[in-house]
Amino acid sequence: MTSLRIRKLALVAAGISILSSCVIPDDTSRVAKEDATTAAARREMVGLSEADVRMCAGFPTATADVGPSGQIWTYQRSVQRGNLNIAVPTMALGAISAVGGSVNVAPGGYCNTQIRMLGGRVAEVTYAGDNNLPNSIDALCVSTVDACVAYARQRNRKATAVSR
């Protein structure tokens, strides 16, 4: 091989090495923040009645009676998104034993939004599932609670206006 060709291969290997270092870790909790809408739902949905939640989120996918702790309503959502997968083949170049990797951007996932009902009112909202995006925790759960956050804010505005 000519020295020019070896330099080009070294440059390609360096580029691949840089790309493979950009792989997003599975646990993004140290670098990502909770989505603003899902965080707001944890606070603003508390106190909504069962009828209010059915109005803004629809009927739950599943319910569980947990005795004195009330009921847990679960809303299950699968999110299919277009993925961008870049896979670079692994190759060996001289002293560099193996260079390669892959990057996955905007993956799909699923969210289980759990709402604890106590005395016919929302007492707690939480999320479970493969529901994080690279830079936002619980982001795939937004579609379940965004209408309820708006609904709760609208009801609070009306209650504030009436009390004045």
PDB file of C-alpha atoms in Angstrom:
ATOM      1  CA  MET A   1       0.000   0.000   0.000  1.00  0.00           C
ATOM      2  CA  THR A   2       1.089   3.523  -0.644  1.00  0.00           C
ATOM      3  CA  SER A   3       1.611   5.916   2.228  1.00  0.00           C
ATOM      4  CA  LEU A   4      -1.237   8.098   0.914  1.00  0.00           C
ATOM      5  CA  ARG A   5      -3.646   5.181   1.087  1.00  0.00           C
ATOM      6  CA  ILE A   6      -2.489   4.313   4.609  1.00  0.00           C
ATOM      7  CA  ARG A   7      -3.063   7.944   5.678  1.00  0.00           C
ATOM      8  CA  LYS A   8      -6.569   7.896   4.225  1.00  0.00           C
ATOM      9  CA  LEU A   9      -7.354   4.651   6.069  1.00  0.00           C
ATOM     10  CA  ALA A  10      -5.980   6.138   9.300  1.00  0.00           C
ATOM     11  CA  LEU A  11      -8.183   9.209   8.802  1.00  0.00           C
ATOM     12  CA  VAL A  12     -11.251   7.031   8.199  1.00  0.00           C
ATOM     13  CA  ALA A  13     -10.405   4.966  11.292  1.00  0.00           C
ATOM     14  CA  ALA A  14     -10.098   8.140  13.371  1.00  0.00           C
ATOM     15  CA  GLY A  15     -13.478   9.352  12.098  1.00  0.00           C
ATOM     16  CA  ILE A  16     -15.083   6.020  12.906  1.00  0.00           C
ATOM     17  CA  SER A  17     -13.536   6.092  16.361  1.00  0.00           C
ATOM     18  CA  ILE A  18     -15.003   9.540  16.984  1.00  0.00           C
ATOM     19  CA  LEU A  19     -18.448   8.414  15.764  1.00  0.00           C
ATOM     20  CA  SER A  20     -18.419   5.314  17.944  1.00  0.00           C
ATOM     21  CA  SER A  21     -17.636   7.455  20.998  1.00  0.00           C
ATOM     22  CA  CYS A  22     -20.931   9.287  20.416  1.00  0.00           C
ATOM     23  CA  VAL A  23     -23.028   6.253  21.318  1.00  0.00           C
ATOM     24  CA  ILE A  24     -25.761   7.256  23.750  1.00  0.00           C
ATOM     25  CA  PRO A  25     -25.673   5.336  27.029  1.00  0.00           C
ATOM     26  CA  ASP A  26     -28.682   3.259  28.137  1.00  0.00           C
ATOM     27  CA  ASP A  27     -28.907   5.182  31.409  1.00  0.00           C
ATOM     28  CA  THR A  28     -29.217   8.879  30.612  1.00  0.00           C
ATOM     29  CA  SER A  29     -30.418   9.927  34.076  1.00  0.00           C
ATOM     30  CA  ARG A  30     -27.149  11.701  34.882  1.00  0.00           C
ATOM     31  CA  VAL A  31     -27.220  13.879  31.769  1.00  0.00           C
ATOM     32  CA  ALA A  32     -30.919  14.213  30.910  1.00  0.00           C
ATOM     33  CA  LYS A  33     -33.689  16.139  32.639  1.00  0.00           C
ATOM     34  CA  GLU A  34     -37.284  15.023  33.123  1.00  0.00           C
ATOM     35  CA  ASP A  35     -39.621  16.223  30.396  1.00  0.00           C
ATOM     36  CA  ALA A  36     -41.401  19.415  31.513  1.00  0.00           C
ATOM     37  CA  THR A  37     -44.892  18.099  30.711  1.00  0.00           C
ATOM     38  CA  THR A  38     -44.474  14.814  32.571  1.00  0.00           C
ATOM     39  CA  ALA A  39     -42.971  16.668  35.538  1.00  0.00           C
ATOM     40  CA  ALA A  40     -45.925  19.092  35.536  1.00  0.00           C
ATOM     41  CA  ALA A  41     -48.381  16.161  35.428  1.00  0.00           C
ATOM     42  CA  ARG A  42     -46.913  14.788  38.667  1.00  0.00           C
ATOM     43  CA  ARG A  43     -47.957  18.043  40.399  1.00  0.00           C
ATOM     44  CA  GLU A  44     -50.903  19.436  38.475  1.00  0.00           C
ATOM     45  CA  MET A  45     -52.973  16.279  38.016  1.00  0.00           C
ATOM     46  CA  VAL A  46     -53.115  15.635  41.775  1.00  0.00           C
ATOM     47  CA  GLY A  47     -56.674  16.319  42.923  1.00  0.00           C
ATOM     48  CA  LEU A  48     -58.372  15.688  39.568  1.00  0.00           C
ATOM     49  CA  SER A  49     -61.436  13.461  39.879  1.00  0.00           C
ATOM     50  CA  GLU A  50     -61.856  10.106  38.149  1.00  0.00           C
ATOM     51  CA  ALA A  51     -64.257  11.762  35.683  1.00  0.00           C
ATOM     52  CA  ASP A  52     -61.692  14.516  34.993  1.00  0.00           C
ATOM     53  CA  VAL A  53     -58.999  11.942  34.167  1.00  0.00           C
ATOM     54  CA  ARG A  54     -61.353  10.026  31.877  1.00  0.00           C
ATOM     55  CA  MET A  55     -62.156  13.299  30.115  1.00  0.00           C
ATOM     56  CA  CYS A  56     -58.520  14.226  29.456  1.00  0.00           C
ATOM     57  CA  ALA A  57     -56.737  10.851  29.159  1.00  0.00           C
ATOM     58  CA  GLY A  58     -59.531   8.499  28.168  1.00  0.00           C
ATOM     59  CA  PHE A  59     -60.276   5.172  29.769  1.00  0.00           C
ATOM     60  CA  PRO A  60     -57.344   3.328  31.341  1.00  0.00           C
ATOM     61  CA  THR A  61     -55.836   0.285  29.676  1.00  0.00           C
ATOM     62  CA  ALA A  62     -55.807  -1.573  33.009  1.00  0.00           C
ATOM     63  CA  THR A  63     -56.816  -0.987  36.629  1.00  0.00           C
ATOM     64  CA  ALA A  64     -55.754  -2.637  39.877  1.00  0.00           C
ATOM     65  CA  ASP A  65     -57.414  -2.428  43.255  1.00  0.00           C
ATOM     66  CA  VAL A  66     -54.705  -2.005  45.911  1.00  0.00           C
ATOM     67  CA  GLY A  67     -56.954  -2.007  48.968  1.00  0.00           C
ATOM     68  CA  PRO A  68     -56.563   0.930  51.345  1.00  0.00           C
ATOM     69  CA  SER A  69     -54.048   2.464  48.928  1.00  0.00           C
ATOM     70  CA  GLY A  70     -56.838   3.009  46.384  1.00  0.00           C
ATOM     71  CA  GLN A  71     -56.755   2.000  42.745  1.00  0.00           C
ATOM     72  CA  ILE A  72     -53.981   2.233  40.187  1.00  0.00           C
ATOM     73  CA  TRP A  73     -55.016   3.133  36.660  1.00  0.00           C
ATOM     74  CA  THR A  74     -52.503   2.266  33.945  1.00  0.00           C
ATOM     75  CA  TYR A  75     -52.344   3.890  30.523  1.00  0.00           C
ATOM     76  CA  GLN A  76     -50.119   1.916  28.148  1.00  0.00           C
ATOM     77  CA  ARG A  77     -48.680   3.612  25.090  1.00  0.00           C
ATOM     78  CA  SER A  78     -46.299   2.174  22.476  1.00  0.00           C
ATOM     79  CA  VAL A  79     -44.411   4.716  20.457  1.00  0.00           C
ATOM     80  CA  GLN A  80     -43.138   3.724  17.051  1.00  0.00           C
ATOM     81  CA  ARG A  81     -40.832   6.307  15.587  1.00  0.00           C
ATOM     82  CA  GLY A  82     -38.628   6.377  12.569  1.00  0.00           C
ATOM     83  CA  ASN A  83     -35.151   5.379  13.595  1.00  0.00           C
ATOM     84  CA  LEU A  84     -31.849   6.508  12.236  1.00  0.00           C
ATOM     85  CA  ASN A  85     -29.367   3.723  12.776  1.00  0.00           C
ATOM     86  CA  ILE A  86     -25.791   4.218  11.649  1.00  0.00           C
ATOM     87  CA  ALA A  87     -23.706   1.067  11.834  1.00  0.00           C
ATOM     88  CA  VAL A  88     -20.018   1.204  11.062  1.00  0.00           C
ATOM     89  CA  PRO A  89     -18.400  -2.144  10.383  1.00  0.00           C
ATOM     90  CA  THR A  90     -15.630  -3.270  12.701  1.00  0.00           C
ATOM     91  CA  MET A  91     -12.258  -3.308  11.048  1.00  0.00           C
ATOM     92  CA  ALA A  92      -8.668  -3.742  12.128  1.00  0.00           C
ATOM     93  CA  LEU A  93      -5.999  -1.313  10.991  1.00  0.00           C
ATOM     94  CA  GLY A  94      -2.436  -2.002  12.009  1.00  0.00           C
ATOM     95  CA  ALA A  95      -1.948  -1.108  15.659  1.00  0.00           C
ATOM     96  CA  ILE A  96      -5.663  -0.233  16.021  1.00  0.00           C
ATOM     97  CA  SER A  97      -7.182  -3.610  16.816  1.00  0.00           C
ATOM     98  CA  ALA A  98     -10.869  -2.924  16.134  1.00  0.00           C
ATOM     99  CA  VAL A  99     -12.768   0.199  15.213  1.00  0.00           C
ATOM    100  CA  GLY A 100     -16.523   0.312  14.686  1.00  0.00           C
ATOM    101  CA  GLY A 101     -19.836   0.864  16.380  1.00  0.00           C
ATOM    102  CA  SER A 102     -23.346   2.153  15.910  1.00  0.00           C
ATOM    103  CA  VAL A 103     -25.529   5.104  16.766  1.00  0.00           C
ATOM    104  CA  ASN A 104     -29.321   4.964  17.254  1.00  0.00           C
ATOM    105  CA  VAL A 105     -31.187   8.282  17.157  1.00  0.00           C
ATOM    106  CA  ALA A 106     -34.870   8.823  18.194  1.00  0.00           C
ATOM    107  CA  PRO A 107     -35.701   5.287  19.226  1.00  0.00           C
ATOM    108  CA  GLY A 108     -39.217   4.096  19.828  1.00  0.00           C
ATOM    109  CA  GLY A 109     -40.321   2.641  23.138  1.00  0.00           C
ATOM    110  CA  TYR A 110     -43.278   2.348  25.453  1.00  0.00           C
ATOM    111  CA  CYS A 111     -44.689   4.115  28.477  1.00  0.00           C
ATOM    112  CA  ASN A 112     -46.928   2.907  31.255  1.00  0.00           C
ATOM    113  CA  THR A 113     -48.393   5.926  33.014  1.00  0.00           C
ATOM    114  CA  GLN A 114     -49.687   4.895  36.439  1.00  0.00           C
ATOM    115  CA  ILE A 115     -52.197   7.087  38.234  1.00  0.00           C
ATOM    116  CA  ARG A 116     -53.071   6.273  41.845  1.00  0.00           C
ATOM    117  CA  MET A 117     -56.689   7.094  42.682  1.00  0.00           C
ATOM    118  CA  LEU A 118     -57.504   7.540  46.358  1.00  0.00           C
ATOM    119  CA  GLY A 119     -61.011   8.529  47.407  1.00  0.00           C
ATOM    120  CA  GLY A 120     -61.985   9.095  43.765  1.00  0.00           C
ATOM    121  CA  ARG A 121     -59.182  11.640  43.145  1.00  0.00           C
ATOM    122  CA  VAL A 122     -55.660  11.540  41.725  1.00  0.00           C
ATOM    123  CA  ALA A 123     -53.144  11.093  44.537  1.00  0.00           C
ATOM    124  CA  GLU A 124     -50.017  10.283  42.505  1.00  0.00           C
ATOM    125  CA  VAL A 125     -48.750  10.063  38.925  1.00  0.00           C
ATOM    126  CA  THR A 126     -45.705   8.037  37.927  1.00  0.00           C
ATOM    127  CA  TYR A 127     -44.181   6.467  34.806  1.00  0.00           C
ATOM    128  CA  ALA A 128     -42.573   3.146  33.904  1.00  0.00           C
ATOM    129  CA  GLY A 129     -41.195   1.545  30.772  1.00  0.00           C
ATOM    130  CA  ASP A 130     -38.679   2.213  28.049  1.00  0.00           C
ATOM    131  CA  ASN A 131     -39.798   5.837  27.963  1.00  0.00           C
ATOM    132  CA  ASN A 132     -36.675   8.015  27.833  1.00  0.00           C
ATOM    133  CA  LEU A 133     -35.183   9.829  24.886  1.00  0.00           C
ATOM    134  CA  PRO A 134     -31.464  10.630  24.741  1.00  0.00           C
ATOM    135  CA  ASN A 135     -31.921  14.068  26.308  1.00  0.00           C
ATOM    136  CA  SER A 136     -35.274  13.803  28.095  1.00  0.00           C
ATOM    137  CA  ILE A 137     -36.529  11.468  30.825  1.00  0.00           C
ATOM    138  CA  ASP A 138     -40.128  10.163  30.506  1.00  0.00           C
ATOM    139  CA  ALA A 139     -40.526  11.936  27.160  1.00  0.00           C
ATOM    140  CA  LEU A 140     -42.469   9.092  25.542  1.00  0.00           C
ATOM    141  CA  CYS A 141     -45.156   9.532  28.235  1.00  0.00           C
ATOM    142  CA  VAL A 142     -46.092  13.064  27.177  1.00  0.00           C
ATOM    143  CA  SER A 143     -48.882  11.929  24.855  1.00  0.00           C
ATOM    144  CA  THR A 144     -50.694  10.331  27.793  1.00  0.00           C
ATOM    145  CA  VAL A 145     -50.662  13.323  30.138  1.00  0.00           C
ATOM    146  CA  ASP A 146     -50.374  16.483  28.028  1.00  0.00           C
ATOM    147  CA  ALA A 147     -54.127  16.926  27.684  1.00  0.00           C
ATOM    148  CA  CYS A 148     -54.583  16.353  31.437  1.00  0.00           C
ATOM    149  CA  VAL A 149     -51.995  19.010  32.294  1.00  0.00           C
ATOM    150  CA  ALA A 150     -53.840  21.496  30.059  1.00  0.00           C
ATOM    151  CA  TYR A 151     -57.177  20.380  31.549  1.00  0.00           C
ATOM    152  CA  ALA A 152     -55.897  20.833  35.132  1.00  0.00           C
ATOM    153  CA  ARG A 153     -54.503  24.285  34.315  1.00  0.00           C
ATOM    154  CA  GLN A 154     -57.786  25.342  32.725  1.00  0.00           C
ATOM    155  CA  ARG A 155     -59.765  24.153  35.765  1.00  0.00           C
ATOM    156  CA  ASN A 156     -57.369  25.978  38.116  1.00  0.00           C
ATOM    157  CA  ARG A 157     -57.751  29.220  36.118  1.00  0.00           C
ATOM    158  CA  LYS A 158     -61.541  28.935  36.300  1.00  0.00           C
ATOM    159  CA  ALA A 159     -61.424  28.230  40.059  1.00  0.00           C
ATOM    160  CA  THR A 160     -59.128  31.209  40.615  1.00  0.00           C
ATOM    161  CA  ALA A 161     -61.396  33.501  38.559  1.00  0.00           C
ATOM    162  CA  VAL A 162     -64.497  32.396  40.485  1.00  0.00           C
ATOM    163  CA  SER A 163     -62.857  32.947  43.884  1.00  0.00           C
ATOM    164  CA  ARG A 164     -61.914  36.574  43.074  1.00  0.00           C
TER     165      ARG A 164
END
